[in-house]
């Protein structure tokens, strides 16, 4: 089977277009998520996407409207309620356990209304990237481009604020606003990724390439690009794998490739203790400004 | 057995209502299982919240889904899958070195990857096992109505064993959770205790997820415990409050689900969040009163 036969199918090219955009957005956002130790928040936002998506379906709106509205509102809520601190983990956990219960409520509401809706919950939870129309794929790519541009726009001050919040605040960087803006980006990204791999698996797309990039390089801008590049490559490999072996669902194939790459970096690359970005930046802080 | 078209009506007479509800054997089993789960999750969850391992607990809870799906695919009883995957994932997470309290982003990235990959595997197993798709929702969200007497017996045995093990390590674990550095200096085997606790957490989530479904185990683990820690800092009192809150929300959730078409998970999580919010409010009010009380005492004293 030639590789190029895949491109004869419109569903594959749509998936490739949407998937590339989504992965390119998830990589850099995930890098910051890992850097700021907010992976649990990303997890919570993925679950919020599930509830939002099903709420929109149950109330008769477009799925994407629910995805983006719910995740962005919840992100603002998290950002406004608490400083980013360890103590808030429990509050986040409590709220998102309830969000899931609410999702179960909307699921029964939606699936009892018509017999054909029985699998809607499954496709929101686990994604259906091979089922995207041309219009959906275009919107997904556009939204991903906006997320990427926003990340690029705030990358520099956000890096500073993530590595050393106190010094950044003292230097006049608007740490709180940046944190809030970043959470909104994470929310939008979780909503985006839900269309590709589902709300439950969006965490993997955020965490795995970023974890690998963290492992491979200590230089932040290289790592940002590497995280995005890895995510896109993993997305392509996963889509190709799933096309070649139709028994593998695309969500599984993408996640399997991403996990394999991360595990490979975990076992082959030793973490460079002395030269991690944090210690470099801290050392840089002593005489003057950190070299970010 | 299912309550499809008509729903029973609450008659405002609790005795007749409970008697009518318990006329169904599946409701009796649901109450028994719910009670055991609430006690187990309340106790283990209290330690989980204390140790700030909510993310690990959530990941263990999610991994029960591929476990059940894999067991079904292989044609063995799901119980085996639940325990094998949950305890296995607990060992994987225990192998990740912990970098201080709460852990670093790198450690969380690995935990998150384990979780997402586990769920993706579950989805693969479901896709490979055709005809299973109808059951995926009950696997994820649980169905209190289908609990058999055997399951209750297994659940009770596992819960008793888990709680006995926890009782055995309760004191050193408390020490190691509150101050790992001092505990290590005093000769408490912090690392071994951490692994043992994660395995117990895995066992508890495996036992619980058979009843509540994969996605809602976490609610019973985290919410009653979080409520208890808002209300009291004393371990014994905290454990008691955690268990009591768990029991209350499970029972009321069961009753509400029995009288309505909506899922048990929605009611349990909603009630639990309500109690948690009330506890936070109570704490804020108590602190405000405590700030005012000495002032008023001083004022009345000076007047005299």
XYZ file of C-alpha atoms in Angstrom, chain B residues 18-291:
274
model
C -37.068 2.871 52.415
C -39.101 -0.315 52.732
C -40.293 0.028 49.136
C -36.764 0.756 47.947
C -35.239 -2.183 49.789
C -37.862 -4.530 48.400
C -35.574 -4.621 45.356
C -32.541 -6.850 45.992
C -30.371 -4.671 43.703
C -31.098 -1.624 45.828
C -30.088 -3.501 48.977
C -26.859 -4.528 47.287
C -26.269 -0.973 46.073
C -26.638 0.328 49.623
C -24.307 -2.336 51.019
C -21.671 -1.691 48.345
C -22.064 2.062 48.651
C -21.506 1.867 52.399
C -18.328 -0.189 52.054
C -17.014 2.062 49.267
C -17.728 5.239 51.239
C -15.835 3.961 54.286
C -12.868 2.701 52.263
C -12.619 5.788 50.039
C -13.115 8.111 53.001
C -10.180 6.665 54.938
C -7.756 6.203 52.010
C -8.806 9.528 50.493
C -8.018 11.360 53.729
C -4.428 10.179 53.539
C -4.317 10.934 49.801
C -5.362 14.546 50.329
C -2.967 14.889 53.245
C -0.100 13.638 51.067
C -1.132 15.916 48.175
C -1.315 12.940 45.834
C -4.643 13.781 44.244
C -3.152 13.589 40.756
C -1.739 10.111 41.407
C -5.084 9.036 42.854
C -6.888 10.354 39.816
C -4.515 8.520 37.478
C -4.974 5.243 39.382
C -8.727 5.700 39.161
C -8.583 6.224 35.380
C -6.447 3.142 34.831
C -9.214 0.881 36.115
C -11.047 1.455 32.812
C -8.453 -0.214 30.540
C -8.168 -2.923 33.189
C -11.814 -3.821 32.955
C -11.828 -3.476 29.158
C -8.760 -5.712 28.815
C -10.226 -8.391 31.080
C -13.466 -8.363 29.113
C -11.523 -8.658 25.858
C -9.596 -11.646 27.205
C -12.788 -13.227 28.476
C -11.898 -13.186 32.148
C -13.787 -11.547 34.965
C -13.303 -7.751 35.090
C -12.357 -7.877 38.778
C -8.967 -9.340 37.817
C -8.408 -6.542 35.306
C -9.330 -3.833 37.782
C -6.852 -5.038 40.366
C -4.042 -5.947 37.964
C -4.079 -2.563 36.209
C -4.593 -0.416 39.312
C -1.910 -2.092 41.379
C 0.419 -2.182 38.339
C -0.052 1.549 37.724
C 0.510 2.193 41.440
C 3.880 0.464 41.186
C 4.784 2.475 38.044
C 3.923 5.764 39.784
C 5.797 4.621 42.891
C 8.882 4.036 40.724
C 8.870 7.710 39.669
C 11.098 9.542 42.114
C 9.202 12.137 44.117
C 10.757 15.549 44.057
C 9.538 17.129 47.240
C 5.982 17.761 48.245
C 3.588 17.801 45.309
C 6.388 16.823 42.941
C 7.846 18.588 39.956
C 6.332 19.239 36.564
C 8.471 16.521 35.020
C 7.064 13.891 37.395
C 3.533 15.127 36.710
C 4.192 14.902 32.962
C 5.075 11.232 33.337
C 2.030 10.558 35.526
C -0.169 12.324 33.010
C 1.307 10.349 30.133
C 0.720 7.082 31.999
C -2.894 8.119 32.557
C -3.611 9.189 28.980
C -1.917 6.131 27.519
C -3.847 3.868 29.881
C -7.123 5.399 28.788
C -6.092 5.144 25.133
C -5.397 1.431 25.666
C -8.832 1.067 27.198
C -10.330 2.672 24.115
C -8.350 0.276 21.906
C -9.578 -2.754 23.868
C -13.142 -1.519 23.561
C -12.691 -0.996 19.808
C -11.253 -4.485 19.406
C -14.065 -6.028 21.416
C -17.031 -5.318 19.195
C -20.423 -5.062 20.818
C -18.898 -3.824 24.032
C -19.512 -0.211 23.105
C -22.934 -0.113 24.741
C -21.365 -1.006 28.054
C -18.657 1.640 27.875
C -20.789 4.258 29.575
C -21.548 2.045 32.548
C -17.870 1.139 32.722
C -16.936 4.813 32.840
C -19.788 6.127 34.928
C -20.765 3.059 36.910
C -24.119 1.464 37.399
C -25.249 0.982 40.940
C -28.186 -1.070 39.790
C -26.223 -4.072 38.568
C -24.243 -5.032 41.656
C -24.386 -8.728 42.520
C -24.167 -10.252 45.981
C -20.825 -11.849 45.070
C -19.412 -8.455 44.138
C -20.477 -7.066 47.495
C -18.756 -9.960 49.267
C -15.521 -9.461 47.290
C -15.676 -5.731 47.868
C -16.145 -6.166 51.609
C -13.239 -8.607 51.856
C -10.908 -6.330 49.876
C -11.962 -3.283 51.863
C -11.380 -5.086 55.165
C -7.926 -6.251 54.062
C -6.980 -2.780 52.755
C -8.140 -1.031 55.915
C -6.327 -3.571 58.095
C -3.101 -2.953 56.176
C -3.597 0.788 56.484
C -4.235 0.491 60.221
C -0.941 -1.341 60.491
C 1.059 1.504 58.907
C -1.252 4.346 59.938
C 0.998 6.017 62.501
C 4.331 6.004 60.640
C 2.481 6.922 57.427
C 0.939 9.926 59.150
C 4.362 11.011 60.357
C 5.903 10.478 56.914
C 3.069 12.387 55.235
C 3.148 15.406 57.518
C 6.918 15.836 57.604
C 8.862 13.416 55.380
C 12.266 14.902 56.179
C 11.980 14.692 59.949
C 10.398 11.228 59.662
C 13.305 10.011 57.527
C 15.818 11.346 60.062
C 13.939 9.551 62.841
C 14.355 6.269 60.947
C 10.863 5.958 59.471
C 11.136 4.135 56.108
C 9.517 6.959 54.123
C 10.115 5.483 50.677
C 8.727 2.033 51.562
C 5.700 3.631 53.183
C 5.119 5.728 50.066
C 5.117 2.637 47.835
C 2.884 0.749 50.277
C 0.429 3.634 50.369
C 0.240 3.873 46.577
C -0.459 0.131 46.341
C -3.223 0.469 48.942
C -4.596 3.433 46.997
C -4.544 1.317 43.841
C -6.390 -1.517 45.574
C -8.984 0.862 46.938
C -9.589 2.490 43.543
C -9.874 -0.926 41.881
C -12.445 -2.057 44.426
C -14.337 1.218 44.220
C -14.395 1.614 40.462
C -16.380 -1.601 40.014
C -19.210 0.175 41.734
C -18.946 3.846 40.836
C -17.317 3.565 37.421
C -13.876 4.744 36.450
C -14.512 8.451 36.227
C -16.239 8.960 39.563
C -14.039 6.998 41.967
C -12.013 10.124 42.332
C -15.021 12.068 43.599
C -15.456 9.748 46.591
C -11.720 9.770 47.244
C -11.123 13.498 47.179
C -14.297 15.336 48.174
C -15.164 13.900 51.618
C -11.476 14.047 52.552
C -11.182 17.659 51.395
C -14.291 18.494 53.432
C -12.825 16.846 56.520
C -9.569 18.764 56.184
C -11.474 22.026 56.004
C -13.206 21.207 59.278
C -10.541 19.681 61.483
C -6.785 19.203 61.654
C -6.953 16.302 64.126
C -6.338 12.960 62.372
C -8.929 10.857 64.204
C -11.655 13.461 63.892
C -10.718 14.081 60.261
C -10.974 10.407 59.359
C -14.362 10.195 61.079
C -15.709 13.270 59.278
C -14.382 12.001 55.952
C -16.146 8.648 56.352
C -19.368 10.248 57.587
C -19.496 12.704 54.672
C -18.784 9.861 52.255
C -21.614 7.774 53.720
C -24.047 10.686 53.711
C -23.446 11.665 50.078
C -23.491 8.056 48.871
C -26.769 7.239 50.588
C -28.511 10.443 49.577
C -27.105 10.041 46.069
C -28.488 6.507 45.860
C -31.903 7.597 47.039
C -31.973 10.556 44.633
C -30.893 8.354 41.719
C -33.602 5.832 42.604
C -36.302 8.477 42.392
C -35.098 10.143 39.193
C -33.960 9.214 35.688
C -30.470 10.682 36.150
C -27.267 8.917 37.007
C -26.038 8.239 40.520
C -22.684 9.856 39.745
C -24.252 13.229 39.141
C -26.060 13.223 42.487
C -23.131 11.916 44.527
C -20.679 14.464 43.090
C -23.180 17.322 43.400
C -23.992 16.554 47.033
C -20.306 16.093 47.814
C -19.400 19.431 46.246
C -22.228 21.065 48.184
C -20.938 19.705 51.481
C -17.394 20.770 50.585
C -18.570 24.301 49.775
C -20.488 24.449 53.071
C -17.401 23.284 54.957
C -15.272 26.001 53.337
C -17.906 28.579 54.179
C -18.073 27.336 57.777
C -14.320 27.636 58.065
C -14.275 31.171 56.715
C -17.059 32.165 59.127
C -15.323 30.493 62.063
C -12.114 32.366 61.287
C -13.981 35.647 61.045
C -15.665 34.962 64.409
C -12.372 33.965 65.993
C -10.885 37.277 64.896
